[in-house]
mmCIF file of C-alpha atoms in Angstrom:
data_model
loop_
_atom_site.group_PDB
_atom_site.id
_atom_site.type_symbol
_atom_site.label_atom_id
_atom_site.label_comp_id
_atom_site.label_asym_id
_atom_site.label_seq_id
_atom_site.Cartn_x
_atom_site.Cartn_y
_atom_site.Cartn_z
ATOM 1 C CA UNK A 1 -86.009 -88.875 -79.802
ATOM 2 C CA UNK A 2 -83.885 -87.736 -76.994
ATOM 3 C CA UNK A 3 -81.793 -84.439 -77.783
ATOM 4 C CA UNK A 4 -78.423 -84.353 -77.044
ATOM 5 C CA UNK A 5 -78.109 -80.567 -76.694
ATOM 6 C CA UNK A 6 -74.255 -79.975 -75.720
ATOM 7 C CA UNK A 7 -73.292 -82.878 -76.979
ATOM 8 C CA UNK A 8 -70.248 -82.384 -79.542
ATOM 9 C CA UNK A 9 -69.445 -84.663 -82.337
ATOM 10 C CA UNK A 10 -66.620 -85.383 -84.357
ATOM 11 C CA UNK A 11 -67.052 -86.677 -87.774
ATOM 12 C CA UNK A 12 -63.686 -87.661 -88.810
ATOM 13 C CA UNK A 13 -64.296 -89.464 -91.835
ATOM 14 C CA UNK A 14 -63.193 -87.257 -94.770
ATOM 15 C CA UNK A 15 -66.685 -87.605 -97.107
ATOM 16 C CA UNK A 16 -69.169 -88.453 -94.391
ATOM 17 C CA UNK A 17 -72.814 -87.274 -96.203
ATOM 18 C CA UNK A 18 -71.035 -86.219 -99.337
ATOM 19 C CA UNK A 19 -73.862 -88.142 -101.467
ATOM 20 C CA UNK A 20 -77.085 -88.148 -98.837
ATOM 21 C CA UNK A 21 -77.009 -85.234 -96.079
ATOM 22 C CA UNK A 22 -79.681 -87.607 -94.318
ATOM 23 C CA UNK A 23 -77.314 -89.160 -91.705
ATOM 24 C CA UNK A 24 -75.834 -85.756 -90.805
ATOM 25 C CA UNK A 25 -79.079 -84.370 -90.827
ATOM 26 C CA UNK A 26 -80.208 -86.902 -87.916
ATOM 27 C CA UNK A 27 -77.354 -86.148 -85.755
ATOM 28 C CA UNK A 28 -78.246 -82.030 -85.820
ATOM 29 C CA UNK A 29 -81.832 -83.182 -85.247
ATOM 30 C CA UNK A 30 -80.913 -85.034 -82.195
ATOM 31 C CA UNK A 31 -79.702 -81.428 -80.902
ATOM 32 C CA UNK A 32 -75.724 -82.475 -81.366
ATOM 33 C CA UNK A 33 -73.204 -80.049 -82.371
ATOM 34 C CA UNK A 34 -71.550 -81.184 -84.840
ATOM 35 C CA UNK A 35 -67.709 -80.382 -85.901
ATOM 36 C CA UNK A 36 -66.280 -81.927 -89.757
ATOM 37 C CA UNK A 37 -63.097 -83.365 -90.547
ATOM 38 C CA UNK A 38 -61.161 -79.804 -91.871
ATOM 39 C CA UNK A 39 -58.485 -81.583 -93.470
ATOM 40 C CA UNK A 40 -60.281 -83.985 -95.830
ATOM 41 C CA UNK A 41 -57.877 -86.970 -95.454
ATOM 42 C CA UNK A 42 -57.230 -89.372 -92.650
ATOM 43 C CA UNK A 43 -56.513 -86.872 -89.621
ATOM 44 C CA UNK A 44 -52.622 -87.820 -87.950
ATOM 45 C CA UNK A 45 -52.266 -87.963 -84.103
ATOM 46 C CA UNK A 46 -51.359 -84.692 -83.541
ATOM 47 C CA UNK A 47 -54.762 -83.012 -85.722
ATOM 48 C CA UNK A 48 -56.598 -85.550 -84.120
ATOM 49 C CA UNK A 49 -55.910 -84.401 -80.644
ATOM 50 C CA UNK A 50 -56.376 -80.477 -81.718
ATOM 51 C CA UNK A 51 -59.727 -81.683 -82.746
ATOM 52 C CA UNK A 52 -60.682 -83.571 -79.672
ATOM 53 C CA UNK A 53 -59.635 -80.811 -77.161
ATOM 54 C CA UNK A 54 -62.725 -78.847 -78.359
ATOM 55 C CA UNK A 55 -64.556 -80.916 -75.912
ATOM 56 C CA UNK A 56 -65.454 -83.644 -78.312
ATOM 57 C CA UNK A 57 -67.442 -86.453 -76.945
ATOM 58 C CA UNK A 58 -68.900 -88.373 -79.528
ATOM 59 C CA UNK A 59 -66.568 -89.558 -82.768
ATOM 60 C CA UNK A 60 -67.870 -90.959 -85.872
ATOM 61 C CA UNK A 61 -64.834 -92.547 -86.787
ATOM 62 C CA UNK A 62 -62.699 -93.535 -89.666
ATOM 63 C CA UNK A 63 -59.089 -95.155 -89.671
ATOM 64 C CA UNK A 64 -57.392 -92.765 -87.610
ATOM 65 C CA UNK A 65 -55.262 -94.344 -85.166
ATOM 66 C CA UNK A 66 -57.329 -94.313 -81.994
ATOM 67 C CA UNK A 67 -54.757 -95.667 -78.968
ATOM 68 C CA UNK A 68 -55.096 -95.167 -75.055
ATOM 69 C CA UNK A 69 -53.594 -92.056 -75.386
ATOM 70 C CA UNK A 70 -55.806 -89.801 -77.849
ATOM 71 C CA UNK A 71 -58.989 -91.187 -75.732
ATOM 72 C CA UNK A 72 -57.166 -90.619 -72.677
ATOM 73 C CA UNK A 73 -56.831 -86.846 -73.026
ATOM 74 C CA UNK A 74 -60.437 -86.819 -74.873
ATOM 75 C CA UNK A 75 -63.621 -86.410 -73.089
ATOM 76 C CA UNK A 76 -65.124 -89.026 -75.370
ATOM 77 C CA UNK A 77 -67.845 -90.968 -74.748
ATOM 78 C CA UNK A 78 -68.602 -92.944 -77.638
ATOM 79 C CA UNK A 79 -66.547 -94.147 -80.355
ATOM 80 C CA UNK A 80 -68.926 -95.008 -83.483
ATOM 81 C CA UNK A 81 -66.731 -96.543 -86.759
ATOM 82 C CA UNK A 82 -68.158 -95.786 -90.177
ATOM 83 C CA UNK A 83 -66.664 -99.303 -91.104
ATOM 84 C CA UNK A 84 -66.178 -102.695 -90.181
ATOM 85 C CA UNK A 85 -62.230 -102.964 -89.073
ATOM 86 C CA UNK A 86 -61.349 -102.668 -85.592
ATOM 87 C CA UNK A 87 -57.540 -102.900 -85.416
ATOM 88 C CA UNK A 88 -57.154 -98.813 -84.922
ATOM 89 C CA UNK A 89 -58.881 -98.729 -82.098
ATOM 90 C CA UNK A 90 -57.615 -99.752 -78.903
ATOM 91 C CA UNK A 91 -60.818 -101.822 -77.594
ATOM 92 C CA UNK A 92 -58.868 -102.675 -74.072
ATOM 93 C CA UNK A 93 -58.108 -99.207 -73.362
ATOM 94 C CA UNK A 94 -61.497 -97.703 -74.438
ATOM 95 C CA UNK A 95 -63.305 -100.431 -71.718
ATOM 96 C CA UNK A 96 -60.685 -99.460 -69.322
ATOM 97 C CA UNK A 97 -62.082 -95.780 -69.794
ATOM 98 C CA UNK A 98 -65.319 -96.537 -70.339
ATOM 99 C CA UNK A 99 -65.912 -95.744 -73.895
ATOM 100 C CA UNK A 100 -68.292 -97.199 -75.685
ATOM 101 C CA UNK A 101 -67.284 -98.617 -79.435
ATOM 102 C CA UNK A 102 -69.524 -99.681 -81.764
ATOM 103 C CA UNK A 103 -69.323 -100.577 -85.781
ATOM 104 C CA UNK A 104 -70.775 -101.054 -88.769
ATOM 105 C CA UNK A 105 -69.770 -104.481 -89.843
ATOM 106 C CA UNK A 106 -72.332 -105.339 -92.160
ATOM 107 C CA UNK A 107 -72.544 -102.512 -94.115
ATOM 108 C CA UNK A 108 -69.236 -102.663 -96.437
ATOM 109 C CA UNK A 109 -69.963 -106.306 -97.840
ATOM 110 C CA UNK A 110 -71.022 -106.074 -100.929
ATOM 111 C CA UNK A 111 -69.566 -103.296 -102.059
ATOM 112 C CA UNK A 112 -65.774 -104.576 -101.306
ATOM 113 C CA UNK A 113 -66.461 -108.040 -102.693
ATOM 114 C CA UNK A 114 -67.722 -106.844 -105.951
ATOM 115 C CA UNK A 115 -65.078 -104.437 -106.462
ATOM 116 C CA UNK A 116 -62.537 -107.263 -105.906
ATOM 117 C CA UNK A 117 -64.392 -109.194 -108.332
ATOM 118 C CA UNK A 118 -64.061 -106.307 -110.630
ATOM 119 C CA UNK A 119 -60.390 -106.004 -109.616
ATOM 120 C CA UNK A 120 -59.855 -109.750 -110.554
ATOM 121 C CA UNK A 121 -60.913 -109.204 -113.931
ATOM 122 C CA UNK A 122 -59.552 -106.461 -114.594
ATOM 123 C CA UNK A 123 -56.442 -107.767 -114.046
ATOM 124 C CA UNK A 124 -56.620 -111.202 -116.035
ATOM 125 C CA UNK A 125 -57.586 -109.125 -118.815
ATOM 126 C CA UNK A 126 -55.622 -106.071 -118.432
ATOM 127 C CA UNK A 127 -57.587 -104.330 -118.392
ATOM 128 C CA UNK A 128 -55.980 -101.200 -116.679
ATOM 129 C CA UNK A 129 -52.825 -101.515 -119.115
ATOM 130 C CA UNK A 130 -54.858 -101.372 -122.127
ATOM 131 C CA UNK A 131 -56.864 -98.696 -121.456
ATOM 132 C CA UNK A 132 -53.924 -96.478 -120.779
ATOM 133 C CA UNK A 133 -52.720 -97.758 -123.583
ATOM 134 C CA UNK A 134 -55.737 -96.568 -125.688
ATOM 135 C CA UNK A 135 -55.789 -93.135 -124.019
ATOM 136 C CA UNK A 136 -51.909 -92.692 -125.097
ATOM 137 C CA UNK A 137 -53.103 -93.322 -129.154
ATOM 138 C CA UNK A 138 -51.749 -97.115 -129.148
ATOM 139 C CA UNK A 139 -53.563 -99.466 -130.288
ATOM 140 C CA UNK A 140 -52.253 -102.286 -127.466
ATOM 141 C CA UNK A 141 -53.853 -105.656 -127.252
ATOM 142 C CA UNK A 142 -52.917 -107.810 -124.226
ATOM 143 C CA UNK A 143 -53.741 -111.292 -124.333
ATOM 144 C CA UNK A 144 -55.250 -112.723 -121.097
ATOM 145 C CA UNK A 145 -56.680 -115.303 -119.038
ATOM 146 C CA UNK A 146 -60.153 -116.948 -118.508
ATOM 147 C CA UNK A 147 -61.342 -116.720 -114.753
ATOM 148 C CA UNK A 148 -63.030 -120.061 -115.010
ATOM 149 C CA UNK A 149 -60.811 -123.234 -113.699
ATOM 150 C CA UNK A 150 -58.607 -121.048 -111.979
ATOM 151 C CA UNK A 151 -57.742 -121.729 -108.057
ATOM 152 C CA UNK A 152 -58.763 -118.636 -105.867
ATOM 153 C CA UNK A 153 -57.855 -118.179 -102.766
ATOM 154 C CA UNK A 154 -59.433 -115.782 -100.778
ATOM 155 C CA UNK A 155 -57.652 -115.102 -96.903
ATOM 156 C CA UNK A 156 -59.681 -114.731 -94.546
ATOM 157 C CA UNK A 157 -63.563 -115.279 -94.433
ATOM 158 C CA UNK A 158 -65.144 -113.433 -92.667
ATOM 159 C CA UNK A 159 -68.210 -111.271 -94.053
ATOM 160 C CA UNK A 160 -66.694 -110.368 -97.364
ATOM 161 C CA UNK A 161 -64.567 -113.149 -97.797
ATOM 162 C CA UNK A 162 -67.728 -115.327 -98.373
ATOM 163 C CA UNK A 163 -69.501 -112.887 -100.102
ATOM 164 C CA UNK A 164 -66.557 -113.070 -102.590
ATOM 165 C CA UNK A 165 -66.569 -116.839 -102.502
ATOM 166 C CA UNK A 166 -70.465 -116.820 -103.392
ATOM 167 C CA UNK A 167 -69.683 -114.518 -106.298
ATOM 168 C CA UNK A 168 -67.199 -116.393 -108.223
ATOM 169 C CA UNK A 169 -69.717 -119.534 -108.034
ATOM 170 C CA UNK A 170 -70.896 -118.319 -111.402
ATOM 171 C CA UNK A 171 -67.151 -118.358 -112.520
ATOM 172 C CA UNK A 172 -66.477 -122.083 -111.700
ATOM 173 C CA UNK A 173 -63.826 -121.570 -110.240
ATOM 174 C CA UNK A 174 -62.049 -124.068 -107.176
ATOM 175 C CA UNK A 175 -62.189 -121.881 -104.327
ATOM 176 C CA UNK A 176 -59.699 -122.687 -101.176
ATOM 177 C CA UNK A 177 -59.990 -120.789 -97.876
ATOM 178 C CA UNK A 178 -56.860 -119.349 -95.564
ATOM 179 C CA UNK A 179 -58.629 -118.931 -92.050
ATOM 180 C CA UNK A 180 -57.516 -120.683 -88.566
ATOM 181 C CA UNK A 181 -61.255 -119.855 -87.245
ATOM 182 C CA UNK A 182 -62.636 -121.779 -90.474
ATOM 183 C CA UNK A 183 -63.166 -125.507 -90.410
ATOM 184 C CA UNK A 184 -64.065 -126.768 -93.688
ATOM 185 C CA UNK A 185 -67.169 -129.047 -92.107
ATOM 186 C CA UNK A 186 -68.357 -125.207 -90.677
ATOM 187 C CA UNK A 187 -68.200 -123.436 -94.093
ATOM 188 C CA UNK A 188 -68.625 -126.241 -96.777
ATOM 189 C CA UNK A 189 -64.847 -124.629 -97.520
ATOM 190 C CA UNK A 190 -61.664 -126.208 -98.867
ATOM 191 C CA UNK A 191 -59.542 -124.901 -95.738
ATOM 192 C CA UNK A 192 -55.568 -125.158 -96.189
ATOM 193 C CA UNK A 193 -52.353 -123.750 -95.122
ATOM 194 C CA UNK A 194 -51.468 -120.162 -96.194
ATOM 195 C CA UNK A 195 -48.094 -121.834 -97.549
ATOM 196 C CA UNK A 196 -49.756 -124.612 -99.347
ATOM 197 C CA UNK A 197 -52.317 -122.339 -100.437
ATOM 198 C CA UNK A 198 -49.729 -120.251 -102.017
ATOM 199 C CA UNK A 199 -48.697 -122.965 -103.968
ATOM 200 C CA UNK A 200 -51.590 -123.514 -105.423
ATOM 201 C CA UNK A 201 -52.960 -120.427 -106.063
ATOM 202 C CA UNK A 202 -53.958 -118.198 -109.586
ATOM 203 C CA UNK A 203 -55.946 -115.456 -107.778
ATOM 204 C CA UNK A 204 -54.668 -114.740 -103.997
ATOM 205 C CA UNK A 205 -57.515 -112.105 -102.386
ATOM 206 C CA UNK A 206 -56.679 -111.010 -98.754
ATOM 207 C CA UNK A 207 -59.869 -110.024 -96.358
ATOM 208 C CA UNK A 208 -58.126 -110.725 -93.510
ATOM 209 C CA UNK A 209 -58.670 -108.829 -89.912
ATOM 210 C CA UNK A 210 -56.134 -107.138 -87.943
ATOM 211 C CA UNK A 211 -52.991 -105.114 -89.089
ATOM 212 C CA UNK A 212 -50.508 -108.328 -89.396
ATOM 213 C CA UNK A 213 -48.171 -108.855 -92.311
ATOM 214 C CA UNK A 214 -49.740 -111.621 -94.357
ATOM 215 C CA UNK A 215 -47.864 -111.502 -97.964
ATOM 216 C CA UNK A 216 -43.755 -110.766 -97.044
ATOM 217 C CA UNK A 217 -41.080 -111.402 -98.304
ATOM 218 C CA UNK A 218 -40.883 -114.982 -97.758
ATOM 219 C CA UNK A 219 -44.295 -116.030 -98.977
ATOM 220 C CA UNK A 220 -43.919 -114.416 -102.311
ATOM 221 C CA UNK A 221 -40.960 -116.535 -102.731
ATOM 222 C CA UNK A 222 -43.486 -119.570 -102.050
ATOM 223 C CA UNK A 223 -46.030 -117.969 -104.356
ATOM 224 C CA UNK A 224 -46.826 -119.689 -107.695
ATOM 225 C CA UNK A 225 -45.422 -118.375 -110.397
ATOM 226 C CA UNK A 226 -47.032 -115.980 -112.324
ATOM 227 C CA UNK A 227 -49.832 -115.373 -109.623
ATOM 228 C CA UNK A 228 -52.712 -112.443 -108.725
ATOM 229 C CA UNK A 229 -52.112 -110.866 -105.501
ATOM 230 C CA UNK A 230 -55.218 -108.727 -104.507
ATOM 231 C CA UNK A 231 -55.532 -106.657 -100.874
ATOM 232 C CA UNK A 232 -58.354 -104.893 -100.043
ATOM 233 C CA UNK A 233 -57.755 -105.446 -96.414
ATOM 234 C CA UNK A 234 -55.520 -103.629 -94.462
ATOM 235 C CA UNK A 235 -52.458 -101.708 -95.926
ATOM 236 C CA UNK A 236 -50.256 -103.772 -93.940
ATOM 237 C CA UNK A 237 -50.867 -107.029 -94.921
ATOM 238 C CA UNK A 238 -48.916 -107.473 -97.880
ATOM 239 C CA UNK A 239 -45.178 -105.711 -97.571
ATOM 240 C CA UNK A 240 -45.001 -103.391 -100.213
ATOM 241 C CA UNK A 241 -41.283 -103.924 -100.930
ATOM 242 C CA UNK A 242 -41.041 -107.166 -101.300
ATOM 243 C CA UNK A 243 -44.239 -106.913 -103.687
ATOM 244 C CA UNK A 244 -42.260 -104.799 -105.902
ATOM 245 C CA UNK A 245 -39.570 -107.155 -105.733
ATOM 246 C CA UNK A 246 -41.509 -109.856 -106.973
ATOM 247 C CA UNK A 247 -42.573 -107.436 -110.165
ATOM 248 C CA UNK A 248 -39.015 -106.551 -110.700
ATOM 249 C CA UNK A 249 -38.275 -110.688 -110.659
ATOM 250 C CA UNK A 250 -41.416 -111.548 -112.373
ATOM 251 C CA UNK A 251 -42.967 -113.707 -109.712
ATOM 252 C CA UNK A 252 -45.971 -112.517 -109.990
ATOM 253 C CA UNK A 253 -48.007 -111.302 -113.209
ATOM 254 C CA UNK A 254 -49.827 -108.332 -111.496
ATOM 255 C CA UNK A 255 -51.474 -106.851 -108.258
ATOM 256 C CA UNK A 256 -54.348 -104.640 -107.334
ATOM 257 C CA UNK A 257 -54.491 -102.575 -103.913
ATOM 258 C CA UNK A 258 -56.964 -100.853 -102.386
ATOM 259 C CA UNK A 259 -54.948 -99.810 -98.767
ATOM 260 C CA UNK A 260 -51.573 -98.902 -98.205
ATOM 261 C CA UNK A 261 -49.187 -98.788 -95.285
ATOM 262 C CA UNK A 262 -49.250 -95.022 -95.687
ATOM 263 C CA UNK A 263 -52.563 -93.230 -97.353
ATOM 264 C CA UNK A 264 -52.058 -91.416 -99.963
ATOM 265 C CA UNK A 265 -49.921 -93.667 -101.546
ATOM 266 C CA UNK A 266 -47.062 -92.445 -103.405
ATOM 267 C CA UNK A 267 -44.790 -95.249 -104.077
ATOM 268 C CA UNK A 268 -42.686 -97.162 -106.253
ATOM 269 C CA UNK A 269 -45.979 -99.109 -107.343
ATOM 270 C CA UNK A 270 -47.163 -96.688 -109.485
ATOM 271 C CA UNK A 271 -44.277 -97.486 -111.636
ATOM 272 C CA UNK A 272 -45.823 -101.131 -113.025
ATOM 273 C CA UNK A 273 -48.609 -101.149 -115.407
ATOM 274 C CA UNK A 274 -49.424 -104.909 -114.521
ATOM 275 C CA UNK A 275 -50.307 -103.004 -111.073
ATOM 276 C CA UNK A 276 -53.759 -101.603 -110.466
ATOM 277 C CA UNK A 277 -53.966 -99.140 -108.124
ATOM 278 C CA UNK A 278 -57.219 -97.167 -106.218
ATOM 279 C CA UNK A 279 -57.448 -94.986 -103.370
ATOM 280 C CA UNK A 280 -59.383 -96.868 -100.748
ATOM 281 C CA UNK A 281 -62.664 -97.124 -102.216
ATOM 282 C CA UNK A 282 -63.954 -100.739 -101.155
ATOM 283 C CA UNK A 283 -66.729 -99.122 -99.676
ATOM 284 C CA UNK A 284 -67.371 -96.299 -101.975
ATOM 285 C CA UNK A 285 -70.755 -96.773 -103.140
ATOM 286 C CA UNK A 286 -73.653 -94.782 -102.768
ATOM 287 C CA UNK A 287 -75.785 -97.305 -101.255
ATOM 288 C CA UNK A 288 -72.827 -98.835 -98.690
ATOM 289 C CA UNK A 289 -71.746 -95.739 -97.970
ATOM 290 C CA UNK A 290 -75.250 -94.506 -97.033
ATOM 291 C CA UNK A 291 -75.852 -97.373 -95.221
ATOM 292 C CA UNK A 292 -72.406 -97.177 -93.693
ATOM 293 C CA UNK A 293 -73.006 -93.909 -92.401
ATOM 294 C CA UNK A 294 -76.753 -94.270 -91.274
ATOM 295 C CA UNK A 295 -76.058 -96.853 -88.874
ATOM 296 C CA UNK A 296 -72.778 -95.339 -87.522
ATOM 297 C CA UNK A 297 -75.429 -92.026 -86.586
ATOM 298 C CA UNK A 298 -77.849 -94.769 -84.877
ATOM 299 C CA UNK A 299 -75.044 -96.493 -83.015
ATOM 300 C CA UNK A 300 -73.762 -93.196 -82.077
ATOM 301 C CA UNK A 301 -77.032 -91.675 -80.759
ATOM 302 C CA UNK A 302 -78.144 -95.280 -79.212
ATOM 303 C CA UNK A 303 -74.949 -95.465 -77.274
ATOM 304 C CA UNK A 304 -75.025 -91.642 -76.178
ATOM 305 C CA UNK A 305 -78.929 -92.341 -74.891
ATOM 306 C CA UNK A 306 -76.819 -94.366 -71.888
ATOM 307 C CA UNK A 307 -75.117 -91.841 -70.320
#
């Protein structure tokens, strides 16, 4: 293996080889210098640049905002993303510098769909509610609702919006698709409108790319009553405030994020019990995230061999 003596990495990622050292291991065996994320937390433009000034040209990368800027002062090379989204990185401006990017698209699958499947019912059943319930000394029951014959529809499909889909098979459930790349000859899909899907939906699960608003203010108004909004996404996709204004006006029965416009969240959500709640933690597995960071090393050290 060719040693990168000199070479100084970045590992911005807040738990990168928390439950296997192996991945770190392979970068310090490749001869790279290695420098960790000191804060523990997704680092803000300002730490970010501190961090890169020490000559940093090789980032493992989380969701750190990444624009033409921060690479522009940066004597980065390569840009390697312990994850599959793209949208904070600035792909035109990295070419333009000649950065390499790379990802790990592949890795994350499984482990978000089958926490949103867990997320689903968990919320049909409250789950969530009940349990705190418990914990308090009240004996609570919550009646709830069978997944099976229920409409899903699952925004976006790409990787883990399939995944998802093949899932719920089990489930019987009538599965629709909100996608303007998806054809339903291509997928063997049910492909429709995000505002007639809306109208039709029980279970709404958003896997969508990109950082656009897809759940505002006016498509919760469109929203079937007493509807399951899930996001495991991107923290912008569904507006927050207009979420909890569809609580307040019972529009919805209940929600579960996993991203949030700002990270840590601290919000008004934490105020509804029909809301679940968790820290970002699609990928947090031990397998996915060993996998996750394995490749992210390889692509790293593959793309480094080029210079």
């Amino acid at each position: 293996m060719k040693q990168f003596f000199g070479e100084k990495i970045l590992i911005s990622t807040s738990s990168f080889a928390a439950t296997d050292t192996e991945p770190l291991d392979m970068l310090k065996n490749a001869g790279c210098e290695v420098m960790d994320n000191p804060y523990k937390r997704r680092l803000t433009k300002p730490e970010l640049l501190g961090l890169l000034s020490k000559g940093i040209t090789g980032l493992i990368a989380g969701l750190e905002i990444l624009d033409k800027e921060i690479m522009s002062k940066s004597r980065l090379k390569v840009i390697s993303r312990c994850g599959s989204g793209m949208s904070n990185v600035d792909l035109a401006a990295a070419e333009e510098l000649g950065i390499t990017v790379c990802s790990t698209p592949d890795a994350p699958v499984n482990s978000v769909a089958e926490l949103t499947l867990a997320a689903i019912l968990s919320l049909i059943r409250a789950v969530p509610f009940m349990d705190n319930e418990l914990h308090k000394g009240r004996w609570a029951k919550r009646i709830g609702f069978l997944l099976e014959g229920k409409t899903v529809v699952i925004v976006g499909f790409g990787r883990i919006g399939r995944r998802l889909s093949q899932l719920l098979i089990p489930f019987r459930v009538r599965v629709l698709v909100v996608d303007p790349l998806i054809k339903n000859s291509d997928a063997n899909v049910t492909t429709l409108s995000l505002e007639k899907a809306l109208s039709e939906a029980d279970i709404i699960s958003i896997h969508s790319s990109g950082n656009n608003c897809i759940i505002g203010k006016n498509e919760l108004r469109k929203i079937k009553k007493g509807a399951f909004i899930l996001n495991a996404a991107r923290g912008g996709a569904v507006n927050e405030d207009a979420l909890v204004k569809a609580l307040e006006e019972k529009r919805i029965a209940g929600a579960w994020l996993d991203v949030f416009e700002e990270e840590p969240y601290a919000g008004p959500l934490i105020k509804y019990p029909q809301v679940m709640l968790t820290p970002h933690v699609g990928s947090y597995t031990v397998e996915c995230r060993k996998r996750m960071e394995m490749e992210a090393v390889k692509n790293l050290i593959e793309a480094l061999r080029k210079y």
